[in-house]
Amino acid sequence: MRVRVTHDWPCSAAEAEALQERLRSRVRASGELTGVRTVAGLDVAYADGSDDLVAAVAVLDAETLSPVDSAVVPGTATFPYVPGLFAFRELPALVDALERLATTPDLLVVDGQGIAHPRRFGLACHLGVLTGVPSIGVAKTPLGRYEPPGPRRGDWTPLLDGDEVVGRALRTQDGVRPVFVSVGHLVDLDTATEQVLRLAPRYRLPETTRQADHLGRAALAR
């Protein structure tokens, strides 16, 4: 697929924060998805004790959740670890992986945050803006506060940063820990929640994330 990167990768925290501030105005936290045929999961795996990484993208059929396409790219994180700027450690390799796909997916599901971010511009937002493809952030840990949702699949509570709703704590399976869903780009929160539940028929994490994680870990093992 074609990814149009319209900026240089920043070299400092100040440059990265300025870029997030500039690009966040392009995020559109609205839109009901129609005609979704393929969904891509994006994940990054790190080698133990190293900045070496593997970016993996798994594209699945939206109905059957069977594999359609994939790309795996090794790399090295060159940007330092700074809270709120973690995306810049992973973006170059993920963009490289997306560009190697033969398929342009209809939805990106990112292992990370969307607008649930200090500057409302997490990894899912950045990738959505770069690609023009609707995107959702599904994180394993929250950025913000929430009340535990009910125990049943589909139960959710608001994820809050101050008084602002930035996402949802969503129970994808009965009795399991919630995941944290936030809008990335070109999709509203209700639709994002519906998509995550549809993509997680059996396990806590969406199948898109699970398969991308498997691809990345297998590549590291090799």
mmCIF file with all atom_site columns, C-alpha atoms in Angstrom:
data_model
loop_
_atom_site.group_PDB
_atom_site.id
_atom_site.type_symbol
_atom_site.label_atom_id
_atom_site.label_alt_id
_atom_site.label_comp_id
_atom_site.label_asym_id
_atom_site.label_entity_id
_atom_site.label_seq_id
_atom_site.pdbx_PDB_ins_code
_atom_site.Cartn_x
_atom_site.Cartn_y
_atom_site.Cartn_z
_atom_site.occupancy
_atom_site.B_iso_or_equiv
_atom_site.pdbx_formal_charge
_atom_site.auth_seq_id
_atom_site.auth_comp_id
_atom_site.auth_asym_id
_atom_site.auth_atom_id
_atom_site.pdbx_PDB_model_num
ATOM 1   C CA . MET A 1 1   ? 0.000   0.000   0.000  1.00 0.00 ? 1   MET A CA 1
ATOM 2   C CA . ARG A 1 2   ? 1.038   3.591   -0.473 1.00 0.00 ? 2   ARG A CA 1
ATOM 3   C CA . VAL A 1 3   ? 1.950   5.580   2.651  1.00 0.00 ? 3   VAL A CA 1
ATOM 4   C CA . ARG A 1 4   ? 2.598   9.270   2.158  1.00 0.00 ? 4   ARG A CA 1
ATOM 5   C CA . VAL A 1 5   ? 5.032   10.539  4.793  1.00 0.00 ? 5   VAL A CA 1
ATOM 6   C CA . THR A 1 6   ? 4.923   14.321  4.512  1.00 0.00 ? 6   THR A CA 1
ATOM 7   C CA . HIS A 1 7   ? 7.471   15.082  7.226  1.00 0.00 ? 7   HIS A CA 1
ATOM 8   C CA . ASP A 1 8   ? 10.963  14.118  8.320  1.00 0.00 ? 8   ASP A CA 1
ATOM 9   C CA . TRP A 1 9   ? 11.346  11.831  11.319 1.00 0.00 ? 9   TRP A CA 1
ATOM 10  C CA . PRO A 1 10  ? 12.205  14.051  14.291 1.00 0.00 ? 10  PRO A CA 1
ATOM 11  C CA . CYS A 1 11  ? 15.548  13.780  16.055 1.00 0.00 ? 11  CYS A CA 1
ATOM 12  C CA . SER A 1 12  ? 14.651  15.389  19.379 1.00 0.00 ? 12  SER A CA 1
ATOM 13  C CA . ALA A 1 13  ? 11.780  15.373  21.847 1.00 0.00 ? 13  ALA A CA 1
ATOM 14  C CA . ALA A 1 14  ? 11.038  19.022  21.099 1.00 0.00 ? 14  ALA A CA 1
ATOM 15  C CA . GLU A 1 15  ? 10.768  18.311  17.358 1.00 0.00 ? 15  GLU A CA 1
ATOM 16  C CA . ALA A 1 16  ? 8.541   15.280  18.007 1.00 0.00 ? 16  ALA A CA 1
ATOM 17  C CA . GLU A 1 17  ? 6.182   17.188  20.298 1.00 0.00 ? 17  GLU A CA 1
ATOM 18  C CA . ALA A 1 18  ? 5.931   20.018  17.770 1.00 0.00 ? 18  ALA A CA 1
ATOM 19  C CA . LEU A 1 19  ? 5.092   17.506  15.027 1.00 0.00 ? 19  LEU A CA 1
ATOM 20  C CA . GLN A 1 20  ? 2.347   15.917  17.128 1.00 0.00 ? 20  GLN A CA 1
ATOM 21  C CA . GLU A 1 21  ? 0.887   19.333  17.900 1.00 0.00 ? 21  GLU A CA 1
ATOM 22  C CA . ARG A 1 22  ? 0.919   20.222  14.194 1.00 0.00 ? 22  ARG A CA 1
ATOM 23  C CA . LEU A 1 23  ? -0.593  16.991  12.905 1.00 0.00 ? 23  LEU A CA 1
ATOM 24  C CA . ARG A 1 24  ? -3.278  16.440  15.517 1.00 0.00 ? 24  ARG A CA 1
ATOM 25  C CA . SER A 1 25  ? -5.548  18.995  13.845 1.00 0.00 ? 25  SER A CA 1
ATOM 26  C CA . ARG A 1 26  ? -5.848  16.536  10.929 1.00 0.00 ? 26  ARG A CA 1
ATOM 27  C CA . VAL A 1 27  ? -7.396  13.807  13.073 1.00 0.00 ? 27  VAL A CA 1
ATOM 28  C CA . ARG A 1 28  ? -11.080 13.182  12.391 1.00 0.00 ? 28  ARG A CA 1
ATOM 29  C CA . ALA A 1 29  ? -12.636 11.331  15.332 1.00 0.00 ? 29  ALA A CA 1
ATOM 30  C CA . SER A 1 30  ? -15.807 10.517  13.426 1.00 0.00 ? 30  SER A CA 1
ATOM 31  C CA . GLY A 1 31  ? -17.045 8.169   10.752 1.00 0.00 ? 31  GLY A CA 1
ATOM 32  C CA . GLU A 1 32  ? -19.075 4.977   10.466 1.00 0.00 ? 32  GLU A CA 1
ATOM 33  C CA . LEU A 1 33  ? -17.251 2.254   8.599  1.00 0.00 ? 33  LEU A CA 1
ATOM 34  C CA . THR A 1 34  ? -18.907 0.589   5.629  1.00 0.00 ? 34  THR A CA 1
ATOM 35  C CA . GLY A 1 35  ? -17.600 -1.983  3.212  1.00 0.00 ? 35  GLY A CA 1
ATOM 36  C CA . VAL A 1 36  ? -14.751 -3.171  5.439  1.00 0.00 ? 36  VAL A CA 1
ATOM 37  C CA . ARG A 1 37  ? -13.313 -6.209  3.699  1.00 0.00 ? 37  ARG A CA 1
ATOM 38  C CA . THR A 1 38  ? -9.796  -6.347  5.115  1.00 0.00 ? 38  THR A CA 1
ATOM 39  C CA . VAL A 1 39  ? -8.397  -5.305  8.489  1.00 0.00 ? 39  VAL A CA 1
ATOM 40  C CA . ALA A 1 40  ? -4.721  -4.892  9.366  1.00 0.00 ? 40  ALA A CA 1
ATOM 41  C CA . GLY A 1 41  ? -3.179  -5.461  12.775 1.00 0.00 ? 41  GLY A CA 1
ATOM 42  C CA . LEU A 1 42  ? 0.063   -3.626  13.541 1.00 0.00 ? 42  LEU A CA 1
ATOM 43  C CA . ASP A 1 43  ? 2.475   -4.618  16.281 1.00 0.00 ? 43  ASP A CA 1
ATOM 44  C CA . VAL A 1 44  ? 6.152   -4.182  17.175 1.00 0.00 ? 44  VAL A CA 1
ATOM 45  C CA . ALA A 1 45  ? 8.237   -6.770  19.021 1.00 0.00 ? 45  ALA A CA 1
ATOM 46  C CA . TYR A 1 46  ? 11.536  -5.917  20.694 1.00 0.00 ? 46  TYR A CA 1
ATOM 47  C CA . ALA A 1 47  ? 14.581  -8.095  21.236 1.00 0.00 ? 47  ALA A CA 1
ATOM 48  C CA . ASP A 1 48  ? 15.346  -8.532  24.929 1.00 0.00 ? 48  ASP A CA 1
ATOM 49  C CA . GLY A 1 49  ? 17.740  -5.908  26.279 1.00 0.00 ? 49  GLY A CA 1
ATOM 50  C CA . SER A 1 50  ? 18.096  -4.219  22.897 1.00 0.00 ? 50  SER A CA 1
ATOM 51  C CA . ASP A 1 51  ? 16.666  -1.497  20.679 1.00 0.00 ? 51  ASP A CA 1
ATOM 52  C CA . ASP A 1 52  ? 16.425  -4.031  17.860 1.00 0.00 ? 52  ASP A CA 1
ATOM 53  C CA . LEU A 1 53  ? 12.830  -4.592  16.812 1.00 0.00 ? 53  LEU A CA 1
ATOM 54  C CA . VAL A 1 54  ? 10.539  -6.203  14.287 1.00 0.00 ? 54  VAL A CA 1
ATOM 55  C CA . ALA A 1 55  ? 7.503   -4.382  12.903 1.00 0.00 ? 55  ALA A CA 1
ATOM 56  C CA . ALA A 1 56  ? 4.743   -6.713  11.764 1.00 0.00 ? 56  ALA A CA 1
ATOM 57  C CA . VAL A 1 57  ? 1.524   -6.090  9.867  1.00 0.00 ? 57  VAL A CA 1
ATOM 58  C CA . ALA A 1 58  ? -1.053  -8.872  9.495  1.00 0.00 ? 58  ALA A CA 1
ATOM 59  C CA . VAL A 1 59  ? -3.956  -8.280  7.108  1.00 0.00 ? 59  VAL A CA 1
ATOM 60  C CA . LEU A 1 60  ? -7.035  -10.403 7.730  1.00 0.00 ? 60  LEU A CA 1
ATOM 61  C CA . ASP A 1 61  ? -10.308 -10.975 5.945  1.00 0.00 ? 61  ASP A CA 1
ATOM 62  C CA . ALA A 1 62  ? -12.819 -8.965  7.954  1.00 0.00 ? 62  ALA A CA 1
ATOM 63  C CA . GLU A 1 63  ? -15.445 -11.716 7.951  1.00 0.00 ? 63  GLU A CA 1
ATOM 64  C CA . THR A 1 64  ? -13.454 -14.919 8.385  1.00 0.00 ? 64  THR A CA 1
ATOM 65  C CA . LEU A 1 65  ? -10.394 -13.424 10.150 1.00 0.00 ? 65  LEU A CA 1
ATOM 66  C CA . SER A 1 66  ? -8.205  -15.565 7.923  1.00 0.00 ? 66  SER A CA 1
ATOM 67  C CA . PRO A 1 67  ? -4.841  -14.180 6.711  1.00 0.00 ? 67  PRO A CA 1
ATOM 68  C CA . VAL A 1 68  ? -4.812  -12.205 3.463  1.00 0.00 ? 68  VAL A CA 1
ATOM 69  C CA . ASP A 1 69  ? -1.432  -10.473 3.441  1.00 0.00 ? 69  ASP A CA 1
ATOM 70  C CA . SER A 1 70  ? 1.453   -9.693  5.767  1.00 0.00 ? 70  SER A CA 1
ATOM 71  C CA . ALA A 1 71  ? 4.757   -7.871  6.041  1.00 0.00 ? 71  ALA A CA 1
ATOM 72  C CA . VAL A 1 72  ? 7.555   -8.125  8.578  1.00 0.00 ? 72  VAL A CA 1
ATOM 73  C CA . VAL A 1 73  ? 10.388  -5.586  8.782  1.00 0.00 ? 73  VAL A CA 1
ATOM 74  C CA . PRO A 1 74  ? 13.386  -5.699  11.134 1.00 0.00 ? 74  PRO A CA 1
ATOM 75  C CA . GLY A 1 75  ? 14.775  -2.412  12.399 1.00 0.00 ? 75  GLY A CA 1
ATOM 76  C CA . THR A 1 76  ? 16.362  -0.553  15.267 1.00 0.00 ? 76  THR A CA 1
ATOM 77  C CA . ALA A 1 77  ? 14.661  2.074   17.388 1.00 0.00 ? 77  ALA A CA 1
ATOM 78  C CA . THR A 1 78  ? 16.806  5.210   17.099 1.00 0.00 ? 78  THR A CA 1
ATOM 79  C CA . PHE A 1 79  ? 14.523  7.632   18.919 1.00 0.00 ? 79  PHE A CA 1
ATOM 80  C CA . PRO A 1 80  ? 14.941  7.662   22.720 1.00 0.00 ? 80  PRO A CA 1
ATOM 81  C CA . TYR A 1 81  ? 12.226  6.443   25.047 1.00 0.00 ? 81  TYR A CA 1
ATOM 82  C CA . VAL A 1 82  ? 10.267  9.532   26.127 1.00 0.00 ? 82  VAL A CA 1
ATOM 83  C CA . PRO A 1 83  ? 6.762   9.309   27.646 1.00 0.00 ? 83  PRO A CA 1
ATOM 84  C CA . GLY A 1 84  ? 4.188   10.449  25.091 1.00 0.00 ? 84  GLY A CA 1
ATOM 85  C CA . LEU A 1 85  ? 6.652   10.033  22.219 1.00 0.00 ? 85  LEU A CA 1
ATOM 86  C CA . PHE A 1 86  ? 6.971   6.262   22.151 1.00 0.00 ? 86  PHE A CA 1
ATOM 87  C CA . ALA A 1 87  ? 5.397   6.165   18.682 1.00 0.00 ? 87  ALA A CA 1
ATOM 88  C CA . PHE A 1 88  ? 8.540   7.630   17.150 1.00 0.00 ? 88  PHE A CA 1
ATOM 89  C CA . ARG A 1 89  ? 10.511  4.531   18.113 1.00 0.00 ? 89  ARG A CA 1
ATOM 90  C CA . GLU A 1 90  ? 8.160   2.397   16.030 1.00 0.00 ? 90  GLU A CA 1
ATOM 91  C CA . LEU A 1 91  ? 6.772   4.557   13.229 1.00 0.00 ? 91  LEU A CA 1
ATOM 92  C CA . PRO A 1 92  ? 9.619   4.234   10.680 1.00 0.00 ? 92  PRO A CA 1
ATOM 93  C CA . ALA A 1 93  ? 9.584   0.425   10.740 1.00 0.00 ? 93  ALA A CA 1
ATOM 94  C CA . LEU A 1 94  ? 5.779   0.231   10.734 1.00 0.00 ? 94  LEU A CA 1
ATOM 95  C CA . VAL A 1 95  ? 5.573   2.579   7.742  1.00 0.00 ? 95  VAL A CA 1
ATOM 96  C CA . ASP A 1 96  ? 8.152   0.416   5.954  1.00 0.00 ? 96  ASP A CA 1
ATOM 97  C CA . ALA A 1 97  ? 6.053   -2.685  6.678  1.00 0.00 ? 97  ALA A CA 1
ATOM 98  C CA . LEU A 1 98  ? 2.848   -1.041  5.433  1.00 0.00 ? 98  LEU A CA 1
ATOM 99  C CA . GLU A 1 99  ? 4.540   -0.021  2.195  1.00 0.00 ? 99  GLU A CA 1
ATOM 100 C CA . ARG A 1 100 ? 5.478   -3.665  1.529  1.00 0.00 ? 100 ARG A CA 1
ATOM 101 C CA . LEU A 1 101 ? 1.866   -4.848  1.599  1.00 0.00 ? 101 LEU A CA 1
ATOM 102 C CA . ALA A 1 102 ? 0.260   -5.859  -1.681 1.00 0.00 ? 102 ALA A CA 1
ATOM 103 C CA . THR A 1 103 ? -3.138  -5.092  -0.099 1.00 0.00 ? 103 THR A CA 1
ATOM 104 C CA . THR A 1 104 ? -4.478  -1.740  1.080  1.00 0.00 ? 104 THR A CA 1
ATOM 105 C CA . PRO A 1 105 ? -6.505  -2.592  4.197  1.00 0.00 ? 105 PRO A CA 1
ATOM 106 C CA . ASP A 1 106 ? -9.801  -0.885  4.965  1.00 0.00 ? 106 ASP A CA 1
ATOM 107 C CA . LEU A 1 107 ? -9.015  -0.492  8.677  1.00 0.00 ? 107 LEU A CA 1
ATOM 108 C CA . LEU A 1 108 ? -5.851  -0.338  10.804 1.00 0.00 ? 108 LEU A CA 1
ATOM 109 C CA . VAL A 1 109 ? -5.928  -1.763  14.338 1.00 0.00 ? 109 VAL A CA 1
ATOM 110 C CA . VAL A 1 110 ? -2.854  -0.594  16.210 1.00 0.00 ? 110 VAL A CA 1
ATOM 111 C CA . ASP A 1 111 ? -1.383  -2.117  19.350 1.00 0.00 ? 111 ASP A CA 1
ATOM 112 C CA . GLY A 1 112 ? -1.219  1.244   21.136 1.00 0.00 ? 112 GLY A CA 1
ATOM 113 C CA . GLN A 1 113 ? -3.037  4.473   21.786 1.00 0.00 ? 113 GLN A CA 1
ATOM 114 C CA . GLY A 1 114 ? -5.095  6.748   19.567 1.00 0.00 ? 114 GLY A CA 1
ATOM 115 C CA . ILE A 1 115 ? -6.381  10.000  21.038 1.00 0.00 ? 115 ILE A CA 1
ATOM 116 C CA . ALA A 1 116 ? -5.879  8.538   24.531 1.00 0.00 ? 116 ALA A CA 1
ATOM 117 C CA . HIS A 1 117 ? -2.600  10.429  24.580 1.00 0.00 ? 117 HIS A CA 1
ATOM 118 C CA . PRO A 1 118 ? -1.298  13.573  26.339 1.00 0.00 ? 118 PRO A CA 1
ATOM 119 C CA . ARG A 1 119 ? -1.443  15.534  23.065 1.00 0.00 ? 119 ARG A CA 1
ATOM 120 C CA . ARG A 1 120 ? -4.350  13.507  21.636 1.00 0.00 ? 120 ARG A CA 1
ATOM 121 C CA . PHE A 1 121 ? -2.079  12.092  18.943 1.00 0.00 ? 121 PHE A CA 1
ATOM 122 C CA . GLY A 1 122 ? -0.924  8.573   19.684 1.00 0.00 ? 122 GLY A CA 1
ATOM 123 C CA . LEU A 1 123 ? 0.477   5.973   17.314 1.00 0.00 ? 123 LEU A CA 1
ATOM 124 C CA . ALA A 1 124 ? -2.937  5.035   15.863 1.00 0.00 ? 124 ALA A CA 1
ATOM 125 C CA . CYS A 1 125 ? -3.663  8.692   15.052 1.00 0.00 ? 125 CYS A CA 1
ATOM 126 C CA . HIS A 1 126 ? -0.284  9.207   13.395 1.00 0.00 ? 126 HIS A CA 1
ATOM 127 C CA . LEU A 1 127 ? -0.608  6.114   11.214 1.00 0.00 ? 127 LEU A CA 1
ATOM 128 C CA . GLY A 1 128 ? -4.184  6.992   10.288 1.00 0.00 ? 128 GLY A CA 1
ATOM 129 C CA . VAL A 1 129 ? -3.190  10.499  9.219  1.00 0.00 ? 129 VAL A CA 1
ATOM 130 C CA . LEU A 1 130 ? -0.192  9.217   7.205  1.00 0.00 ? 130 LEU A CA 1
ATOM 131 C CA . THR A 1 131 ? -2.173  6.528   5.377  1.00 0.00 ? 131 THR A CA 1
ATOM 132 C CA . GLY A 1 132 ? -5.624  8.108   5.139  1.00 0.00 ? 132 GLY A CA 1
ATOM 133 C CA . VAL A 1 133 ? -7.024  4.760   6.328  1.00 0.00 ? 133 VAL A CA 1
ATOM 134 C CA . PRO A 1 134 ? -9.441  4.573   9.296  1.00 0.00 ? 134 PRO A CA 1
ATOM 135 C CA . SER A 1 135 ? -7.537  3.537   12.401 1.00 0.00 ? 135 SER A CA 1
ATOM 136 C CA . ILE A 1 136 ? -8.184  2.385   15.962 1.00 0.00 ? 136 ILE A CA 1
ATOM 137 C CA . GLY A 1 137 ? -5.885  2.157   18.970 1.00 0.00 ? 137 GLY A CA 1
ATOM 138 C CA . VAL A 1 138 ? -6.268  -0.926  21.171 1.00 0.00 ? 138 VAL A CA 1
ATOM 139 C CA . ALA A 1 139 ? -3.925  -0.789  24.155 1.00 0.00 ? 139 ALA A CA 1
ATOM 140 C CA . LYS A 1 140 ? -3.252  -3.359  26.858 1.00 0.00 ? 140 LYS A CA 1
ATOM 141 C CA . THR A 1 141 ? -2.737  -0.675  29.512 1.00 0.00 ? 141 THR A CA 1
ATOM 142 C CA . PRO A 1 142 ? -4.687  2.557   30.068 1.00 0.00 ? 142 PRO A CA 1
ATOM 143 C CA . LEU A 1 143 ? -3.615  6.129   29.623 1.00 0.00 ? 143 LEU A CA 1
ATOM 144 C CA . GLY A 1 144 ? -6.087  7.796   31.947 1.00 0.00 ? 144 GLY A CA 1
ATOM 145 C CA . ARG A 1 145 ? -8.494  6.666   34.662 1.00 0.00 ? 145 ARG A CA 1
ATOM 146 C CA . TYR A 1 146 ? -11.555 4.447   34.451 1.00 0.00 ? 146 TYR A CA 1
ATOM 147 C CA . GLU A 1 147 ? -13.994 2.490   36.549 1.00 0.00 ? 147 GLU A CA 1
ATOM 148 C CA . PRO A 1 148 ? -13.890 -1.267  35.964 1.00 0.00 ? 148 PRO A CA 1
ATOM 149 C CA . PRO A 1 149 ? -16.537 -2.278  33.415 1.00 0.00 ? 149 PRO A CA 1
ATOM 150 C CA . GLY A 1 150 ? -19.089 -5.002  34.108 1.00 0.00 ? 150 GLY A CA 1
ATOM 151 C CA . PRO A 1 151 ? -17.920 -8.620  33.888 1.00 0.00 ? 151 PRO A CA 1
ATOM 152 C CA . ARG A 1 152 ? -19.556 -9.549  30.584 1.00 0.00 ? 152 ARG A CA 1
ATOM 153 C CA . ARG A 1 153 ? -18.271 -9.347  27.039 1.00 0.00 ? 153 ARG A CA 1
ATOM 154 C CA . GLY A 1 154 ? -19.215 -5.961  25.584 1.00 0.00 ? 154 GLY A CA 1
ATOM 155 C CA . ASP A 1 155 ? -19.362 -4.130  28.928 1.00 0.00 ? 155 ASP A CA 1
ATOM 156 C CA . TRP A 1 156 ? -17.422 -0.863  28.913 1.00 0.00 ? 156 TRP A CA 1
ATOM 157 C CA . THR A 1 157 ? -16.756 2.293   30.890 1.00 0.00 ? 157 THR A CA 1
ATOM 158 C CA . PRO A 1 158 ? -15.330 5.662   29.789 1.00 0.00 ? 158 PRO A CA 1
ATOM 159 C CA . LEU A 1 159 ? -11.571 6.175   29.794 1.00 0.00 ? 159 LEU A CA 1
ATOM 160 C CA . LEU A 1 160 ? -10.967 9.686   31.113 1.00 0.00 ? 160 LEU A CA 1
ATOM 161 C CA . ASP A 1 161 ? -8.104  12.152  31.027 1.00 0.00 ? 161 ASP A CA 1
ATOM 162 C CA . GLY A 1 162 ? -9.232  14.800  33.473 1.00 0.00 ? 162 GLY A CA 1
ATOM 163 C CA . ASP A 1 163 ? -12.866 15.372  32.541 1.00 0.00 ? 163 ASP A CA 1
ATOM 164 C CA . GLU A 1 164 ? -12.390 14.443  28.877 1.00 0.00 ? 164 GLU A CA 1
ATOM 165 C CA . VAL A 1 165 ? -13.460 11.073  27.476 1.00 0.00 ? 165 VAL A CA 1
ATOM 166 C CA . VAL A 1 166 ? -10.528 9.777   25.434 1.00 0.00 ? 166 VAL A CA 1
ATOM 167 C CA . GLY A 1 167 ? -11.585 6.157   24.985 1.00 0.00 ? 167 GLY A CA 1
ATOM 168 C CA . ARG A 1 168 ? -13.182 3.137   26.619 1.00 0.00 ? 168 ARG A CA 1
ATOM 169 C CA . ALA A 1 169 ? -12.200 0.304   28.901 1.00 0.00 ? 169 ALA A CA 1
ATOM 170 C CA . LEU A 1 170 ? -13.805 -2.593  27.033 1.00 0.00 ? 170 LEU A CA 1
ATOM 171 C CA . ARG A 1 171 ? -14.401 -6.153  28.212 1.00 0.00 ? 171 ARG A CA 1
ATOM 172 C CA . THR A 1 172 ? -13.869 -8.327  25.146 1.00 0.00 ? 172 THR A CA 1
ATOM 173 C CA . GLN A 1 173 ? -14.500 -11.659 26.909 1.00 0.00 ? 173 GLN A CA 1
ATOM 174 C CA . ASP A 1 174 ? -16.398 -12.594 30.048 1.00 0.00 ? 174 ASP A CA 1
ATOM 175 C CA . GLY A 1 175 ? -14.281 -12.086 33.136 1.00 0.00 ? 175 GLY A CA 1
ATOM 176 C CA . VAL A 1 176 ? -11.035 -11.076 31.406 1.00 0.00 ? 176 VAL A CA 1
ATOM 177 C CA . ARG A 1 177 ? -9.144  -7.829  31.920 1.00 0.00 ? 177 ARG A CA 1
ATOM 178 C CA . PRO A 1 178 ? -10.397 -5.011  29.666 1.00 0.00 ? 178 PRO A CA 1
ATOM 179 C CA . VAL A 1 179 ? -8.565  -3.551  26.708 1.00 0.00 ? 179 VAL A CA 1
ATOM 180 C CA . PHE A 1 180 ? -8.435  0.191   26.134 1.00 0.00 ? 180 PHE A CA 1
ATOM 181 C CA . VAL A 1 181 ? -9.958  1.408   22.898 1.00 0.00 ? 181 VAL A CA 1
ATOM 182 C CA . SER A 1 182 ? -9.440  4.891   21.474 1.00 0.00 ? 182 SER A CA 1
ATOM 183 C CA . VAL A 1 183 ? -10.116 6.527   18.146 1.00 0.00 ? 183 VAL A CA 1
ATOM 184 C CA . GLY A 1 184 ? -7.219  6.861   15.763 1.00 0.00 ? 184 GLY A CA 1
ATOM 185 C CA . HIS A 1 185 ? -8.607  8.526   12.630 1.00 0.00 ? 185 HIS A CA 1
ATOM 186 C CA . LEU A 1 186 ? -11.781 8.547   10.501 1.00 0.00 ? 186 LEU A CA 1
ATOM 187 C CA . VAL A 1 187 ? -13.861 6.478   12.908 1.00 0.00 ? 187 VAL A CA 1
ATOM 188 C CA . ASP A 1 188 ? -16.036 7.277   15.914 1.00 0.00 ? 188 ASP A CA 1
ATOM 189 C CA . LEU A 1 189 ? -15.745 5.619   19.322 1.00 0.00 ? 189 LEU A CA 1
ATOM 190 C CA . ASP A 1 190 ? -18.956 3.591   19.037 1.00 0.00 ? 190 ASP A CA 1
ATOM 191 C CA . THR A 1 191 ? -17.783 2.140   15.733 1.00 0.00 ? 191 THR A CA 1
ATOM 192 C CA . ALA A 1 192 ? -14.292 1.495   17.099 1.00 0.00 ? 192 ALA A CA 1
ATOM 193 C CA . THR A 1 193 ? -15.808 -0.439  19.999 1.00 0.00 ? 193 THR A CA 1
ATOM 194 C CA . GLU A 1 194 ? -17.986 -2.523  17.664 1.00 0.00 ? 194 GLU A CA 1
ATOM 195 C CA . GLN A 1 195 ? -15.011 -3.346  15.445 1.00 0.00 ? 195 GLN A CA 1
ATOM 196 C CA . VAL A 1 196 ? -12.816 -4.424  18.353 1.00 0.00 ? 196 VAL A CA 1
ATOM 197 C CA . LEU A 1 197 ? -15.527 -6.765  19.647 1.00 0.00 ? 197 LEU A CA 1
ATOM 198 C CA . ARG A 1 198 ? -16.011 -8.229  16.175 1.00 0.00 ? 198 ARG A CA 1
ATOM 199 C CA . LEU A 1 199 ? -12.271 -8.820  15.871 1.00 0.00 ? 199 LEU A CA 1
ATOM 200 C CA . ALA A 1 200 ? -12.030 -10.492 19.283 1.00 0.00 ? 200 ALA A CA 1
ATOM 201 C CA . PRO A 1 201 ? -14.459 -13.432 19.070 1.00 0.00 ? 201 PRO A CA 1
ATOM 202 C CA . ARG A 1 202 ? -12.469 -15.759 21.370 1.00 0.00 ? 202 ARG A CA 1
ATOM 203 C CA . TYR A 1 203 ? -9.623  -13.990 23.136 1.00 0.00 ? 203 TYR A CA 1
ATOM 204 C CA . ARG A 1 204 ? -8.948  -10.782 25.045 1.00 0.00 ? 204 ARG A CA 1
ATOM 205 C CA . LEU A 1 205 ? -6.979  -9.166  22.214 1.00 0.00 ? 205 LEU A CA 1
ATOM 206 C CA . PRO A 1 206 ? -8.266  -8.668  18.667 1.00 0.00 ? 206 PRO A CA 1
ATOM 207 C CA . GLU A 1 207 ? -7.213  -11.388 16.260 1.00 0.00 ? 207 GLU A CA 1
ATOM 208 C CA . THR A 1 208 ? -5.436  -8.711  14.216 1.00 0.00 ? 208 THR A CA 1
ATOM 209 C CA . THR A 1 209 ? -3.151  -7.917  17.152 1.00 0.00 ? 209 THR A CA 1
ATOM 210 C CA . ARG A 1 210 ? -2.627  -11.584 18.005 1.00 0.00 ? 210 ARG A CA 1
ATOM 211 C CA . GLN A 1 211 ? -1.548  -12.502 14.494 1.00 0.00 ? 211 GLN A CA 1
ATOM 212 C CA . ALA A 1 212 ? 0.734   -9.482  14.097 1.00 0.00 ? 212 ALA A CA 1
ATOM 213 C CA . ASP A 1 213 ? 2.303   -10.298 17.467 1.00 0.00 ? 213 ASP A CA 1
ATOM 214 C CA . HIS A 1 214 ? 2.878   -13.888 16.358 1.00 0.00 ? 214 HIS A CA 1
ATOM 215 C CA . LEU A 1 215 ? 4.560   -12.746 13.138 1.00 0.00 ? 215 LEU A CA 1
ATOM 216 C CA . GLY A 1 216 ? 6.867   -10.373 15.001 1.00 0.00 ? 216 GLY A CA 1
ATOM 217 C CA . ARG A 1 217 ? 7.878   -12.850 17.694 1.00 0.00 ? 217 ARG A CA 1
ATOM 218 C CA . ALA A 1 218 ? 8.511   -15.580 15.139 1.00 0.00 ? 218 ALA A CA 1
ATOM 219 C CA . ALA A 1 219 ? 10.776  -13.246 13.179 1.00 0.00 ? 219 ALA A CA 1
ATOM 220 C CA . LEU A 1 220 ? 12.724  -12.349 16.334 1.00 0.00 ? 220 LEU A CA 1
ATOM 221 C CA . ALA A 1 221 ? 13.137  -16.014 17.166 1.00 0.00 ? 221 ALA A CA 1
ATOM 222 C CA . ARG A 1 222 ? 14.667  -16.639 13.743 1.00 0.00 ? 222 ARG A CA 1
#
